[in-house]
PDB file of C-alpha atoms and ligand atoms in Angstrom:
ATOM      1  CA  MET A   1      38.557   0.940 -11.811  1.00 97.00           C
ATOM      2  CA  LYS A   2      36.899  -1.235 -14.444  1.00 98.00           C
ATOM      3  CA  ILE A   3      38.957  -4.129 -15.783  1.00 98.00           C
ATOM      4  CA  LEU A   4      38.230  -6.384 -18.758  1.00 99.00           C
ATOM      5  CA  MET A   5      40.040  -9.719 -19.221  1.00 99.00           C
ATOM      6  CA  VAL A   6      40.265 -10.871 -22.844  1.00 99.00           C
ATOM      7  CA  CYS A   7      41.241 -14.183 -24.501  1.00 98.00           C
ATOM      8  CA  LEU A   8      40.136 -15.958 -27.678  1.00 98.00           C
ATOM      9  CA  GLY A   9      37.107 -18.005 -26.625  1.00 98.00           C
ATOM     10  CA  ASN A  10      36.242 -16.453 -23.222  1.00 98.00           C
ATOM     11  CA  ILE A  11      35.798 -19.961 -21.822  1.00 98.00           C
ATOM     12  CA  CYS A  12      39.266 -21.004 -20.562  1.00 98.00           C
ATOM     13  CA  ARG A  13      41.792 -18.264 -19.660  1.00 98.00           C
ATOM     14  CA  SER A  14      39.857 -15.001 -19.272  1.00 99.00           C
ATOM     15  CA  PRO A  15      37.136 -16.538 -17.033  1.00 98.00           C
ATOM     16  CA  LEU A  16      39.940 -17.721 -14.712  1.00 98.00           C
ATOM     17  CA  ALA A  17      41.522 -14.253 -14.879  1.00 99.00           C
ATOM     18  CA  GLU A  18      38.153 -12.644 -14.056  1.00 99.00           C
ATOM     19  CA  GLY A  19      37.578 -14.975 -11.091  1.00 99.00           C
ATOM     20  CA  ILE A  20      41.109 -14.530  -9.716  1.00 98.00           C
ATOM     21  CA  MET A  21      41.081 -10.728 -10.073  1.00 98.00           C
ATOM     22  CA  LYS A  22      37.641 -10.496  -8.437  1.00 98.00           C
ATOM     23  CA  GLN A  23      38.884 -12.519  -5.474  1.00 98.00           C
ATOM     24  CA  LYS A  24      42.004 -10.359  -5.083  1.00 98.00           C
ATOM     25  CA  ILE A  25      40.123  -7.062  -5.224  1.00 97.00           C
ATOM     26  CA  ARG A  26      37.567  -8.394  -2.748  1.00 97.00           C
ATOM     27  CA  GLU A  27      40.404  -9.311  -0.379  1.00 96.00           C
ATOM     28  CA  ALA A  28      41.920  -5.847  -0.902  1.00 96.00           C
ATOM     29  CA  GLY A  29      38.559  -4.204  -0.180  1.00 96.00           C
ATOM     30  CA  PHE A  30      38.438  -2.408  -3.530  1.00 97.00           C
ATOM     31  CA  ASP A  31      35.226  -1.394  -5.254  1.00 96.00           C
ATOM     32  CA  TRP A  32      36.420  -2.333  -8.734  1.00 97.00           C
ATOM     33  CA  GLU A  33      34.521  -4.050 -11.540  1.00 98.00           C
ATOM     34  CA  VAL A  34      35.883  -7.014 -13.489  1.00 98.00           C
ATOM     35  CA  ASP A  35      34.436  -8.646 -16.603  1.00 98.00           C
ATOM     36  CA  SER A  36      35.799 -10.858 -19.398  1.00 99.00           C
ATOM     37  CA  ALA A  37      35.281 -11.326 -23.141  1.00 99.00           C
ATOM     38  CA  GLY A  38      36.676 -13.250 -26.107  1.00 98.00           C
ATOM     39  CA  THR A  39      37.875 -11.931 -29.445  1.00 98.00           C
ATOM     40  CA  GLY A  40      35.982 -14.837 -31.074  1.00 98.00           C
ATOM     41  CA  HIS A  41      32.212 -15.311 -31.077  1.00 98.00           C
ATOM     42  CA  TRP A  42      32.006 -19.137 -31.135  1.00 97.00           C
ATOM     43  CA  HIS A  43      31.334 -19.708 -27.444  1.00 98.00           C
ATOM     44  CA  ALA A  44      29.088 -16.700 -26.739  1.00 98.00           C
ATOM     45  CA  GLY A  45      26.477 -17.510 -24.091  1.00 98.00           C
ATOM     46  CA  GLN A  46      28.354 -20.564 -22.799  1.00 98.00           C
ATOM     47  CA  GLN A  47      29.560 -21.332 -19.288  1.00 98.00           C
ATOM     48  CA  PRO A  48      33.341 -21.459 -18.793  1.00 98.00           C
ATOM     49  CA  ASP A  49      35.095 -24.664 -19.872  1.00 98.00           C
ATOM     50  CA  ARG A  50      34.583 -27.474 -17.323  1.00 98.00           C
ATOM     51  CA  ARG A  51      38.350 -27.646 -16.718  1.00 98.00           C
ATOM     52  CA  SER A  52      38.504 -23.934 -15.830  1.00 98.00           C
ATOM     53  CA  ILE A  53      35.514 -24.332 -13.493  1.00 98.00           C
ATOM     54  CA  VAL A  54      37.219 -27.282 -11.743  1.00 98.00           C
ATOM     55  CA  THR A  55      40.603 -25.535 -11.482  1.00 98.00           C
ATOM     56  CA  ALA A  56      39.073 -22.339 -10.081  1.00 98.00           C
ATOM     57  CA  GLY A  57      37.001 -24.429  -7.643  1.00 98.00           C
ATOM     58  CA  GLN A  58      40.147 -26.138  -6.356  1.00 98.00           C
ATOM     59  CA  HIS A  59      41.313 -22.658  -5.327  1.00 98.00           C
ATOM     60  CA  GLY A  60      37.997 -21.684  -3.738  1.00 98.00           C
ATOM     61  CA  ILE A  61      36.825 -19.544  -6.655  1.00 98.00           C
ATOM     62  CA  ASP A  62      33.380 -20.060  -8.205  1.00 98.00           C
ATOM     63  CA  ILE A  63      33.221 -19.024 -11.887  1.00 98.00           C
ATOM     64  CA  THR A  64      30.079 -20.990 -12.778  1.00 98.00           C
ATOM     65  CA  GLU A  65      27.926 -17.859 -13.085  1.00 98.00           C
ATOM     66  CA  GLN A  66      30.065 -16.434 -15.892  1.00 98.00           C
ATOM     67  CA  ARG A  67      28.826 -16.516 -19.501  1.00 98.00           C
ATOM     68  CA  ALA A  68      31.006 -15.974 -22.556  1.00 98.00           C
ATOM     69  CA  ARG A  69      30.604 -12.946 -24.781  1.00 98.00           C
ATOM     70  CA  GLN A  70      32.506 -11.418 -27.662  1.00 98.00           C
ATOM     71  CA  PHE A  71      34.729  -8.365 -27.224  1.00 98.00           C
ATOM     72  CA  GLN A  72      33.232  -5.291 -28.897  1.00 98.00           C
ATOM     73  CA  GLY A  73      34.465  -1.790 -29.724  1.00 98.00           C
ATOM     74  CA  ALA A  74      32.213  -0.287 -27.028  1.00 98.00           C
ATOM     75  CA  ASP A  75      34.362  -2.084 -24.420  1.00 98.00           C
ATOM     76  CA  PHE A  76      37.068   0.540 -24.994  1.00 98.00           C
ATOM     77  CA  GLU A  77      34.670   3.118 -23.529  1.00 98.00           C
ATOM     78  CA  ARG A  78      33.305   0.896 -20.725  1.00 98.00           C
ATOM     79  CA  PHE A  79      36.642  -0.244 -19.258  1.00 98.00           C
ATOM     80  CA  ASP A  80      39.756   1.495 -17.921  1.00 98.00           C
ATOM     81  CA  LYS A  81      42.080  -1.472 -18.358  1.00 98.00           C
ATOM     82  CA  ILE A  82      41.881  -4.217 -20.983  1.00 99.00           C
ATOM     83  CA  PHE A  83      44.166  -7.137 -20.134  1.00 99.00           C
ATOM     84  CA  VAL A  84      44.811  -9.578 -22.972  1.00 99.00           C
ATOM     85  CA  MET A  85      46.155 -13.102 -22.462  1.00 98.00           C
ATOM     86  CA  ASP A  86      48.386 -13.414 -25.544  1.00 98.00           C
ATOM     87  CA  THR A  87      49.927 -11.515 -28.434  1.00 98.00           C
ATOM     88  CA  GLU A  88      47.221 -12.718 -30.850  1.00 98.00           C
ATOM     89  CA  ASN A  89      44.505 -11.276 -28.553  1.00 98.00           C
ATOM     90  CA  LEU A  90      46.606  -8.101 -28.400  1.00 98.00           C
ATOM     91  CA  ARG A  91      46.632  -7.741 -32.200  1.00 98.00           C
ATOM     92  CA  ASN A  92      42.912  -8.494 -32.529  1.00 98.00           C
ATOM     93  CA  VAL A  93      41.866  -6.060 -29.790  1.00 98.00           C
ATOM     94  CA  LEU A  94      44.162  -3.266 -31.030  1.00 98.00           C
ATOM     95  CA  ARG A  95      42.684  -3.665 -34.510  1.00 98.00           C
ATOM     96  CA  LEU A  96      39.353  -2.434 -33.091  1.00 98.00           C
ATOM     97  CA  ALA A  97      40.871   0.557 -31.255  1.00 98.00           C
ATOM     98  CA  ARG A  98      39.861   3.892 -32.744  1.00 98.00           C
ATOM     99  CA  ASN A  99      42.295   6.217 -30.985  1.00 98.00           C
ATOM    100  CA  GLU A 100      45.395   6.415 -28.819  1.00 98.00           C
ATOM    101  CA  GLU A 101      43.316   6.531 -25.623  1.00 98.00           C
ATOM    102  CA  HIS A 102      41.833   3.143 -26.530  1.00 98.00           C
ATOM    103  CA  ARG A 103      45.213   1.664 -27.438  1.00 98.00           C
ATOM    104  CA  ALA A 104      46.729   2.830 -24.129  1.00 98.00           C
ATOM    105  CA  LYS A 105      44.187   0.739 -22.177  1.00 98.00           C
ATOM    106  CA  VAL A 106      45.363  -2.574 -23.674  1.00 98.00           C
ATOM    107  CA  GLU A 107      48.159  -4.596 -22.041  1.00 98.00           C
ATOM    108  CA  LEU A 108      49.405  -8.183 -21.927  1.00 98.00           C
ATOM    109  CA  ILE A 109      48.456  -9.366 -18.443  1.00 98.00           C
ATOM    110  CA  LEU A 110      51.800 -11.116 -17.917  1.00 98.00           C
ATOM    111  CA  ASP A 111      53.545  -7.727 -18.317  1.00 98.00           C
ATOM    112  CA  TYR A 112      52.711  -7.279 -14.625  1.00 98.00           C
ATOM    113  CA  SER A 113      54.486 -10.436 -13.432  1.00 98.00           C
ATOM    114  CA  HIS A 114      57.155 -10.412 -16.187  1.00 98.00           C
ATOM    115  CA  PRO A 115      57.658  -6.784 -17.292  1.00 97.00           C
ATOM    116  CA  GLY A 116      59.097  -6.170 -20.734  1.00 97.00           C
ATOM    117  CA  GLN A 117      59.087  -9.839 -21.806  1.00 98.00           C
ATOM    118  CA  ASP A 118      55.953  -9.838 -24.015  1.00 97.00           C
ATOM    119  CA  ARG A 119      54.904 -13.159 -22.462  1.00 98.00           C
ATOM    120  CA  SER A 120      51.639 -14.904 -23.403  1.00 98.00           C
ATOM    121  CA  VAL A 121      49.396 -17.091 -21.248  1.00 98.00           C
ATOM    122  CA  PRO A 122      49.400 -20.407 -23.181  1.00 98.00           C
ATOM    123  CA  ASP A 123      46.052 -21.509 -24.597  1.00 97.00           C
ATOM    124  CA  PRO A 124      45.128 -24.611 -22.511  1.00 97.00           C
ATOM    125  CA  TYR A 125      42.152 -25.631 -24.690  1.00 96.00           C
ATOM    126  CA  TYR A 126      43.939 -28.694 -26.153  1.00 94.00           C
ATOM    127  CA  ASP A 127      45.950 -29.447 -23.001  1.00 92.00           C
ATOM    128  CA  ASP A 128      44.008 -30.909 -20.082  1.00 92.00           C
ATOM    129  CA  ASP A 129      47.079 -30.589 -17.863  1.00 93.00           C
ATOM    130  CA  GLY A 130      47.658 -26.912 -18.643  1.00 97.00           C
ATOM    131  CA  PHE A 131      44.905 -25.360 -16.539  1.00 98.00           C
ATOM    132  CA  GLU A 132      46.668 -25.329 -13.164  1.00 98.00           C
ATOM    133  CA  GLU A 133      49.761 -23.718 -14.739  1.00 98.00           C
ATOM    134  CA  VAL A 134      47.530 -21.089 -16.367  1.00 98.00           C
ATOM    135  CA  PHE A 135      45.870 -20.467 -12.989  1.00 98.00           C
ATOM    136  CA  GLN A 136      49.249 -19.942 -11.305  1.00 98.00           C
ATOM    137  CA  MET A 137      50.463 -17.549 -14.032  1.00 98.00           C
ATOM    138  CA  LEU A 138      47.271 -15.487 -13.790  1.00 98.00           C
ATOM    139  CA  ASP A 139      47.348 -15.525 -10.000  1.00 98.00           C
ATOM    140  CA  ARG A 140      50.876 -14.077  -9.980  1.00 98.00           C
ATOM    141  CA  ALA A 141      50.037 -11.439 -12.611  1.00 98.00           C
ATOM    142  CA  CYS A 142      46.832 -10.327 -10.842  1.00 98.00           C
ATOM    143  CA  GLU A 143      48.672 -10.179  -7.527  1.00 98.00           C
ATOM    144  CA  ALA A 144      51.407  -8.047  -9.137  1.00 98.00           C
ATOM    145  CA  PHE A 145      48.732  -5.647 -10.410  1.00 98.00           C
ATOM    146  CA  VAL A 146      46.714  -5.388  -7.189  1.00 98.00           C
ATOM    147  CA  LEU A 147      49.498  -5.394  -4.570  1.00 96.00           C
ATOM    148  CA  PRO A 148      51.091  -1.989  -5.389  1.00 95.00           C
ATOM    149  CA  ARG A 149      47.603  -0.426  -5.437  1.00 94.00           C
ATOM    150  CA  LYS A 150      46.777  -1.494  -1.882  1.00 87.00           C
ATOM    151  CA  ASN A 151      47.025   1.151   0.822  1.00 70.00           C
ATOM    152  CA  PRO A 152      50.268   0.869   2.821  1.00 64.00           C
TER     153      PRO A 152
HETATM  154  P1  LIG B   1      40.398 -19.429 -24.347  1.00 59.41           P
HETATM  155  O1  LIG B   1      40.618 -20.892 -24.955  1.00 59.41           O
HETATM  156  O2  LIG B   1      40.755 -18.433 -25.434  1.00 59.41           O
HETATM  157  O3  LIG B   1      41.383 -19.390 -23.229  1.00 59.41           O
HETATM  158  O4  LIG B   1      38.962 -19.338 -23.914  1.00 59.41           O
HETATM  159  C1  LIG B   1      40.026 -21.320 -26.146  1.00 59.41           C
HETATM  160  C2  LIG B   1      38.730 -21.748 -26.145  1.00 59.41           C
HETATM  161  C3  LIG B   1      38.148 -22.222 -27.314  1.00 59.41           C
HETATM  162  C4  LIG B   1      38.888 -22.228 -28.467  1.00 59.41           C
HETATM  163  C5  LIG B   1      40.188 -21.789 -28.475  1.00 59.41           C
HETATM  164  C6  LIG B   1      40.758 -21.325 -27.303  1.00 59.41           C
HETATM  165  N1  LIG B   1      38.319 -22.722 -29.643  1.00 59.41           N
HETATM  166  O5  LIG B   1      39.025 -22.806 -30.664  1.00 59.41           O
HETATM  167  O6  LIG B   1      37.114 -23.046 -29.677  1.00 59.41           O
END
């Protein structure tokens, strides 16, 4: 399975989501791929936000090797699952979908921890204290995705 995590800047939320999901699939022994991207282009080429790097590090996850890039239409072909962080990302990604197969790949990541509630991961960019909460939300959602796919 190939999974793409998507937020706006690809420096705060989706790098955390990528790091968390990679750790969980490593623990599960899966041979899956995980990447991340942003709907915006402003931070392309940059390392994740310092606060995301620190928060991930506090949980034993190193995301310093990640570099931001912009989501592109070709990602619909490259990935099986496209997890978006919020409803704005959802709209912007779906706008680039060319067919129903593409649209079916896109889901709000919190639909796994909170099904049917259309919940968004809050953007922590202007909130220094929001990163740990974002980490915990993403950790629960990634766990809820991976756990049922583990062998009994
Ligand atoms: P992210 O957070 O979408 O979680 O990476 C943001 C990063 C940068 C900006 C907005 C959100 N920005 O406006 O530059």
